[in-house]
Coordinates of C-alpha atoms and ligand atoms in Angstrom, one line a residue:
X1 CA 0.0 0.0 0.0
X2 CA 1.2 3.5 -0.8
X3 CA 1.1 5.6 2.3
X4 CA 1.3 9.4 2.4
X5 CA 3.3 9.5 5.7
X6 CA 5.6 7.2 7.6
X7 CA 3.9 8.0 11.0
X8 CA 0.8 9.6 12.3
X9 CA 1.6 11.1 15.6
X10 CA -1.4 11.7 17.9
X11 CA -0.7 14.5 20.3
X12 CA 1.8 17.3 20.2
X13 CA 2.9 17.1 23.9
X14 CA 6.5 16.3 24.8
X15 CA 6.3 12.6 23.9
X16 CA 4.7 13.2 20.4
X17 CA 7.0 16.2 19.7
X18 CA 10.2 14.3 20.5
X19 CA 9.1 11.4 18.3
X20 CA 8.4 13.8 15.5
X21 CA 11.7 15.6 15.8
X22 CA 13.7 12.3 15.8
X23 CA 11.6 11.2 12.7
X24 CA 12.6 14.4 10.9
X25 CA 16.3 13.7 11.7
X26 CA 15.8 10.3 10.0
X27 CA 14.0 11.9 7.0
X28 CA 10.7 10.2 7.9
X29 CA 7.5 12.0 7.0
X30 CA 5.1 12.6 9.8
X31 CA 1.7 14.1 10.4
X32 CA 0.8 15.4 13.9
X33 CA -2.9 15.3 14.9
X34 CA -3.7 17.5 17.9
X35 CA -7.0 17.9 19.5
X36 CA -6.4 21.2 21.2
X37 CA -6.0 24.5 19.4
X38 CA -2.3 24.7 20.1
X39 CA 0.8 22.5 20.3
X40 CA 2.7 21.5 23.4
X41 CA 0.2 19.5 25.5
X42 CA 0.4 20.3 29.2
X43 CA 3.6 22.3 29.0
X44 CA 2.1 25.0 26.8
X45 CA 2.5 28.6 28.1
X46 CA 0.8 31.9 27.1
X47 CA 2.7 35.1 27.1
X48 CA 0.9 38.0 28.7
X49 CA 2.4 41.4 29.8
X50 CA 5.8 39.6 29.2
X51 CA 5.0 36.9 31.7
X52 CA 4.8 33.3 30.8
X53 CA 1.6 31.8 32.1
X54 CA 1.8 28.1 32.7
X55 CA -1.6 27.4 31.2
X56 CA -2.0 23.8 32.5
X57 CA -0.4 24.2 35.9
X58 CA 3.1 24.9 37.2
X59 CA 5.8 23.1 35.3
X60 CA 9.3 22.9 36.8
X61 CA 11.9 20.9 34.9
X62 CA 14.0 18.6 37.0
X63 CA 16.1 15.5 36.3
X64 CA 19.0 13.5 37.5
X65 CA 19.5 11.9 34.0
X66 CA 22.4 13.7 32.3
X67 CA 21.4 12.3 28.9
X68 CA 17.9 13.8 29.3
X69 CA 19.3 17.1 30.5
X70 CA 21.8 17.4 27.7
X71 CA 19.1 16.5 25.2
X72 CA 16.6 19.1 26.3
X73 CA 19.4 21.7 26.5
X74 CA 20.0 21.3 22.8
X75 CA 16.6 23.1 22.4
X76 CA 16.6 25.7 25.1
X77 CA 18.7 27.1 28.0
X78 CA 17.4 26.9 31.5
X79 CA 17.4 29.6 34.2
X80 CA 18.5 29.0 37.8
X81 CA 15.0 28.6 39.3
X82 CA 14.9 26.2 42.2
X83 CA 11.5 25.2 43.3
X84 CA 11.0 25.8 47.1
X85 CA 7.3 26.2 47.6
X86 CA 5.6 27.0 50.9
X87 CA 2.5 25.4 52.5
X88 CA -0.1 27.7 54.0
X89 CA -2.2 26.1 56.7
X90 CA -4.8 28.5 58.1
X91 CA -2.4 31.3 57.6
X92 CA 0.6 29.5 59.1
X93 CA 3.4 29.3 56.6
X94 CA 5.6 26.1 56.5
X95 CA 8.5 25.3 54.2
X96 CA 8.3 22.4 51.8
X97 CA 9.4 19.7 51.2
X98 CA 9.4 18.4 54.7
X99 CA 12.7 19.5 56.2
X100 CA 14.3 21.1 59.2
X101 CA 12.7 24.4 58.5
X102 CA 9.3 22.7 58.5
X103 CA 10.0 20.7 61.7
X104 CA 11.4 23.8 63.5
X105 CA 8.3 25.9 62.7
X106 CA 6.0 23.0 63.6
X107 CA 7.6 22.0 67.0
X108 CA 9.9 24.9 67.9
X109 CA 12.9 22.6 67.7
X110 CA 16.3 23.2 66.1
X111 CA 18.3 20.1 65.7
X112 CA 17.9 17.0 63.5
X113 CA 18.1 14.8 66.7
X114 CA 15.1 16.6 68.2
X115 CA 13.2 16.3 64.9
X116 CA 13.9 12.6 64.7
X117 CA 12.8 12.1 68.2
X118 CA 9.5 13.9 67.6
X119 CA 8.8 12.0 64.4
X120 CA 9.8 8.6 66.0
X121 CA 7.2 9.2 68.8
X122 CA 4.4 10.2 66.4
X123 CA 5.1 7.4 63.9
X124 CA 4.9 4.7 66.6
X125 CA 1.2 4.1 65.7
X126 CA 2.4 2.5 62.4
X127 CA 3.7 -0.9 63.3
X128 CA 3.6 -2.7 59.9
X129 CA 4.8 -1.9 56.4
X130 CA 2.6 1.1 55.2
X131 CA -0.3 0.0 53.1
X132 CA -1.7 3.3 51.9
X133 CA -0.9 7.0 51.7
X134 CA -2.0 7.8 55.2
X135 CA 0.2 5.1 56.8
X136 CA 3.1 6.0 54.6
X137 CA 2.8 9.7 55.4
X138 CA 2.6 9.2 59.2
X139 CA 5.5 6.8 59.1
X140 CA 7.6 9.3 57.2
X141 CA 6.8 12.6 59.1
X142 CA 4.5 11.8 62.0
X143 CA 0.9 12.8 62.9
X144 CA 1.2 16.7 63.2
X145 CA 2.6 17.2 59.7
X146 CA 0.2 14.6 58.3
X147 CA -2.8 16.4 59.8
X148 CA -1.7 20.0 58.9
X149 CA 0.2 19.7 55.6
X150 CA -0.8 16.4 54.0
X151 CA -4.3 15.1 54.8
X152 CA -6.4 18.1 53.6
X153 CA -4.2 18.8 50.5
X154 CA -4.1 15.2 49.4
X155 CA -7.9 14.6 49.8
X156 CA -8.6 17.8 47.8
X157 CA -6.1 16.8 45.1
X158 CA -7.3 13.2 44.7
X159 CA -10.9 13.5 45.9
X160 CA -10.3 10.3 47.9
X161 CA -9.6 9.4 51.5
X162 CA -5.8 9.1 52.2
X163 CA -6.4 5.5 53.2
X164 CA -7.7 4.7 49.7
X165 CA -4.6 6.1 47.9
X166 CA -1.4 4.3 47.0
X167 CA 1.6 5.0 49.3
X168 CA 3.9 5.9 46.3
X169 CA 2.2 9.3 45.7
X170 CA 3.7 10.8 48.9
X171 CA 7.1 9.1 48.4
X172 CA 7.6 11.6 45.5
X173 CA 8.4 14.2 48.2
X174 CA 11.8 14.3 49.9
X175 CA 12.0 14.2 53.7
X176 CA 15.2 15.8 54.9
X177 CA 16.9 16.4 58.2
X178 CA 18.7 19.4 56.8
X179 CA 17.7 23.0 56.3
X180 CA 17.2 22.6 52.6
X181 CA 14.0 23.8 50.9
X182 CA 14.7 22.5 47.4
X183 CA 11.5 20.6 46.5
X184 CA 13.5 18.1 44.3
X185 CA 16.5 15.9 44.9
X186 CA 17.5 16.0 41.3
X187 CA 20.9 17.1 40.0
X188 CA 19.5 19.5 37.3
X189 CA 16.6 21.9 37.6
X190 CA 15.2 25.1 36.0
X191 CA 12.7 26.9 33.8
X192 CA 13.4 27.3 30.1
X193 CA 14.5 30.8 29.2
X194 CA 12.0 32.0 26.6
X195 CA 9.3 29.5 27.8
X196 CA 8.4 25.9 27.3
X197 CA 6.8 26.6 23.9
X198 CA 10.2 27.3 22.4
X199 CA 11.1 23.6 23.0
X200 CA 8.1 22.3 21.2
X201 CA 8.4 24.8 18.4
X202 CA 12.0 23.9 17.7
X203 CA 11.1 20.2 17.8
X204 CA 8.1 20.3 15.3
X205 CA 8.6 23.5 13.4
X206 CA 8.9 21.7 10.1
X207 CA 6.2 19.1 10.6
X208 CA 2.7 19.0 9.1
X209 CA 0.3 19.6 12.0
X210 CA -3.5 19.4 12.1
X211 CA -5.0 21.2 15.2
X212 CA -8.5 20.9 16.6
X213 CA -9.0 17.3 15.5
X214 CA -9.7 14.3 17.7
X215 CA -7.9 11.3 16.2
X216 CA -10.3 8.9 17.9
X217 CA -13.2 10.3 16.0
X218 CA -11.5 9.6 12.6
X219 CA -9.3 6.7 13.5
X220 CA -10.0 4.7 10.3
X221 CA -9.3 7.7 8.1
X222 CA -6.0 8.5 9.8
X223 CA -4.9 4.8 9.9
X224 CA -5.0 4.8 6.1
X225 CA -2.5 7.6 5.8
X226 CA 0.5 5.8 7.5
X227 CA 1.6 2.3 8.3
X228 CA 2.2 3.2 11.9
X229 CA 0.6 5.4 14.6
X230 CA 2.2 7.0 17.7
X231 CA -0.6 7.5 20.1
X232 CA -0.2 9.8 23.2
X233 CA -3.8 10.3 24.1
X234 CA -5.8 8.4 26.8
X235 CA -5.6 4.6 26.4
X236 CA -9.2 4.0 27.3
X237 CA -10.4 6.6 24.9
X238 CA -8.5 4.9 22.0
X239 CA -10.5 1.7 22.7
X240 CA -13.7 3.8 23.0
X241 CA -13.9 2.8 26.7
X242 CA -14.7 -0.8 25.7
X243 CA -13.6 -2.2 29.1
X244 CA -14.9 0.8 31.1
X245 CA -13.5 4.2 32.0
X246 CA -10.2 4.7 33.8
X247 CA -10.4 7.4 36.4
X248 CA -8.4 10.6 36.1
X249 CA -8.2 13.8 38.2
X250 CA -9.3 16.9 36.4
X251 CA -8.3 20.4 37.1
X252 CA -9.9 23.8 36.8
X253 CA -7.6 26.8 36.5
X254 CA -8.7 30.3 37.5
X255 CA -6.3 33.0 36.3
X256 CA -6.4 36.7 37.3
X257 CA -4.3 39.6 36.3
X258 CA -3.5 41.9 39.2
X259 CA -2.3 45.5 39.0
X260 CA 0.3 44.9 41.6
X261 CA 3.9 43.9 41.3
X262 CA 4.1 41.0 43.8
X263 CA 1.1 39.1 45.2
X264 CA 2.5 36.3 47.3
X265 CA 6.3 36.6 47.0
X266 CA 6.8 33.0 45.7
X267 CA 5.9 31.0 42.6
X268 CA 4.0 28.2 44.3
X269 CA 2.0 28.4 47.5
X270 CA 0.1 25.3 48.6
X271 CA -3.1 25.6 50.6
X272 CA -3.2 22.5 52.8
X273 CA -6.5 22.9 54.7
X274 CA -9.5 21.0 53.5
X275 CA -11.8 24.1 53.7
X276 CA -10.1 26.1 50.9
X277 CA -11.3 24.5 47.7
X278 CA -8.1 25.1 45.6
X279 CA -4.8 23.3 46.2
X280 CA -2.4 26.0 45.2
X281 CA -1.9 29.5 43.9
X282 CA 0.8 29.9 41.3
X283 CA 2.3 33.4 40.7
X284 CA 3.8 32.9 37.3
X285 CA 6.3 35.8 37.2
X286 CA 8.4 34.3 40.0
X287 CA 9.4 31.3 37.8
X288 CA 11.4 33.8 35.7
X289 CA 12.4 36.3 38.5
X290 CA 10.0 38.8 36.7
X291 CA 10.0 42.5 37.6
X292 CA 7.0 43.5 35.6
X293 CA 4.6 46.1 37.2
X294 CA 1.7 43.7 37.0
X295 CA 1.3 40.0 38.0
X296 CA -0.8 36.9 37.1
X297 CA -1.9 34.4 39.6
X298 CA -3.7 31.0 39.0
X299 CA -5.8 29.1 41.5
X300 CA -5.8 25.4 40.8
X301 CA -9.0 23.5 41.7
X302 CA -9.0 19.7 41.5
X303 CA -12.1 18.0 40.3
X304 CA -13.3 14.6 39.1
X305 CA -12.6 14.1 35.4
X306 CA -15.5 13.6 33.0
X307 CA -15.4 12.5 29.4
X308 CA -14.7 15.4 27.1
X309 CA -12.5 17.3 29.7
X310 CA -8.7 17.2 29.9
X311 CA -7.4 14.4 32.0
X312 CA -4.5 15.6 34.1
X313 CA -3.6 12.9 36.6
X314 CA -4.1 9.2 36.3
X315 CA -5.5 7.7 39.5
X316 CA -3.1 4.9 40.0
X317 CA -5.0 3.0 42.7
X318 CA -5.5 -0.7 42.8
X319 CA -8.8 -0.7 40.9
X320 CA -7.6 1.5 38.1
X321 CA -4.2 -0.1 37.7
X322 CA -6.0 -3.5 37.2
X323 CA -8.2 -2.0 34.5
X324 CA -5.2 -0.3 32.9
X325 CA -3.5 -3.8 32.7
X326 CA -6.5 -5.0 30.7
X327 CA -6.2 -2.1 28.3
X328 CA -2.5 -2.7 28.0
X329 CA -3.3 -6.3 26.8
X330 CA -5.5 -4.8 24.1
X331 CA -2.8 -2.3 23.2
X332 CA -0.3 -5.1 22.7
X333 CA -2.5 -6.6 20.0
X334 CA -2.6 -3.3 18.1
X335 CA 0.6 -4.1 16.2
X336 CA 0.8 -0.9 14.2
X337 CA 0.2 1.5 17.2
X338 CA 2.8 2.6 19.8
X339 CA 1.2 3.9 23.0
X340 CA 3.4 6.4 24.8
X341 CA 3.4 9.3 27.3
X342 CA 1.5 10.1 30.4
X343 CA -2.1 9.3 29.2
X344 CA -1.4 6.4 27.0
X345 CA 0.8 4.6 29.6
X346 CA -1.5 5.8 32.4
X347 CA 1.5 6.8 34.5
X348 CA 2.3 9.7 36.8
X349 CA 5.2 10.7 34.6
X350 CA 7.2 13.9 35.1
X351 CA 8.6 15.6 32.0
X352 CA 12.1 14.0 32.3
X353 CA 10.5 10.5 32.5
X354 CA 8.4 11.3 29.4
X355 CA 11.6 12.4 27.5
X356 CA 13.4 9.2 28.6
X357 CA 10.5 7.1 27.5
X358 CA 10.2 8.9 24.2
X359 CA 13.9 8.6 23.4
X360 CA 13.8 4.9 24.2
X361 CA 10.9 4.5 21.9
X362 CA 12.7 6.3 19.1
X363 CA 15.8 4.2 19.7
X364 CA 13.7 1.0 19.3
X365 CA 11.6 2.2 16.4
X366 CA 13.8 4.4 14.3
X367 CA 17.1 2.6 14.3
Ligands
FAD1 P1 0.5 15.7 27.2 O1 1.3 16.9 27.5 O2 -0.7 15.4 27.9 O3 0.3 15.6 25.6 C1 -0.7 14.8 25.0 C2 -1.3 15.5 23.8 O4 -2.2 14.7 23.1 C3 -2.1 16.7 24.3 O5 -1.7 17.9 23.6 C4 -3.6 16.3 23.9 O6 -4.4 17.4 23.6 C5 -3.3 15.4 22.8 N1 -4.4 14.4 22.6 C6 -4.9 13.6 23.5 N2 -5.9 12.8 23.0 C7 -5.9 13.2 21.6 C8 -6.7 12.7 20.6 N3 -7.7 11.7 20.7 N4 -6.6 13.3 19.3 C9 -5.6 14.2 19.1 N5 -4.8 14.7 20.1 C10 -5.0 14.2 21.4 N6 6.2 17.4 35.1 C11 7.4 17.9 35.6 O7 8.5 17.4 35.2 N7 7.5 19.0 36.5 C12 6.4 19.6 36.9 O8 6.5 20.6 37.7 C13 5.1 19.2 36.4 N8 4.0 19.8 36.8 C14 2.8 19.3 36.4 C15 1.6 20.0 36.8 C16 0.4 19.6 36.4 C17 -0.9 20.3 36.8 C18 0.3 18.4 35.5 C19 -1.1 18.0 35.0 C20 1.4 17.8 35.0 C21 2.7 18.2 35.5 N9 3.8 17.6 35.1 C22 5.1 18.0 35.5 C23 3.8 16.5 34.1 C24 4.0 16.9 32.7 O9 2.9 17.7 32.3 C25 4.0 15.6 31.8 O10 5.0 14.8 32.2 C26 4.2 15.9 30.3 O11 3.6 17.1 29.9 C27 3.5 14.8 29.5 O12 3.8 14.8 28.2 P2 2.9 13.9 27.2 O13 3.4 14.2 25.8 O14 3.0 12.5 27.7 O15 1.4 14.3 27.4
UDP2 N1 1.4 16.7 49.1 C1 0.8 17.1 50.3 N2 1.0 18.4 50.7 C2 1.7 19.3 50.0 C3 2.2 18.9 48.7 C4 2.1 17.6 48.3 O1 0.2 16.3 50.9 O2 1.7 20.5 50.4 C5 1.2 15.3 48.6 C6 -0.1 15.2 47.8 O3 -0.6 13.9 48.1 C7 0.4 15.2 46.4 C8 1.8 14.5 46.5 O4 2.3 14.9 47.8 O5 -0.5 14.6 45.5 C9 2.8 14.7 45.4 O6 3.0 16.1 45.4 P1 3.6 16.8 44.1 O7 3.9 18.2 44.5 O8 4.8 16.0 43.6 O9 2.4 16.7 43.1 P2 2.2 17.4 41.6 O10 3.1 18.6 41.5 O11 2.5 16.3 40.7 O12 0.8 17.8 41.7

C-alpha cells in the first residue's frame, strides 16, 4: 500500500514532539494530529504582559538523568530557578518539602536529633509496612505534619480518602533532616529561558500539523495515511472505553491579572487545609524572576474528570491499575500502534521521564 506518511503522531505534547523531531532527523515523513487549538500539550504557556503563564499548571523541569538534561538543553537554555514552595495552613506558613525548617516551625525545635525524636514518637502508631498513603505519610513525618500539611491537601487533590490512595504518591516528596528547601533531589533543575513553547516549536517546526482534531473520531481515516501510529492520548479513549472508564483527576484553573507587582512573594503556595477548595496558587512571574509592574496568579481547583474534559492525573489506585493492565493487553494486540506518554501509559510521569521514555521508543523504532 502506498502511504502518504511514515507515521501519524497523535498529540503534540513532549512525547509526540520528541518522536516527531527524531523522525525528521531520520528523514521520515510525519503528520501530527492534535485535539487542542495549540501545540505543546500540558507544558504549553501563554505570554501576557511579558509573563509566561503556565496554562496547565506549574511546570518545573528537573532530572538526574544527564542524557535527558543534555538532550533538552539542545533546544533551550534553563534559568537557575529552584522550586521551594511553601504550605499555607490556616495562615501559618511552612517550608516544603518536609525538612528542618518545617520541623522547626511545627515544633519549635532546632536540631535533627530533636526532629527525629518527635517523628519517632508520632510514627509509633504505624507498626507494619505502610499499606496506603495515610500510613506512609505518618510513618515518614508523623501525625502533626500529616494532619496539617498532607491530609487536607491530598484529599482535595485526589478526591479520595488518604487510606484509599497508594503510598507511592507521597514518596515523591523528599523528607530531609537538613535546612534545605529544594523541592526536588535532582541534579539538574530550572525553567526554560524563553518559555516551554520554544522547546516544542523547535522540535516540530517543520512538521505538518492538524490542530483541533480528535484522532479517535477519525481513526479509520488516519490509519489509512500511514503504516504506523504513535498515540499519546488516553488509552481507554483509544478503545472507546470498551472495558470501562479509567479514572483521572481533572483540574480547573482560574487565572487573574492583578495590578500589583508582587502578590504572594513566591511562585507556588500550597493551601493545605480542606476548607479552601483550591490546592495551590501559582504566581507565574516568579518562575522567571520577573520584575513587571503587574502580575498573574492562577488558582488550581482539582475536580473529578469527566469524558470530554482534559485528563490531568491518572488515579493509580489498585482498581484503576487493574483496569489499565487489561487495556494494556488490548494495546499489545494493536501491532501498528505505539502507545506512549502520560495518558497512553496511564503513568504519573514527570517531564524528564516522558523524555526518557520517548527517546527509548525512538531508539527501538527508528534505528
Ligand atoms: P500531554 O502533554 O498530555 O500531551 C498529549 C497531547 O495529546 C495533548 O496535547 C492532547 O491534547 C493530545 N491528545 C490527547 N488525545 C488526543 C486525541 N484523541 N486526538 C488528538 N490529540 C490528542 N512534570 C514535571 O516534570 N514537572 C512539573 O512541575 C510538572 N507539573 C505538572 C503539573 C500539572 C498540573 C500536570 C497535569 C502535570 C505536570 N507535570 C510536571 C507532568 C507533565 O505535564 C507531563 O510529564 C508531560 O507534559 C507529559 O507529556 P505527554 O506528551 O505524555 O502528554
Ligand atoms: N502533598 C501534600 N501536601 C503538599 C504537597 C504535596 O500532601 O503541600 C502530597 C499530595 O498527596 C500530592 C503528593 O504529595 O499529590 C505529590 O505532590 P507533588 O507536588 O509531587 O504533586 P504534583 O506537583 O505532581 O501535583
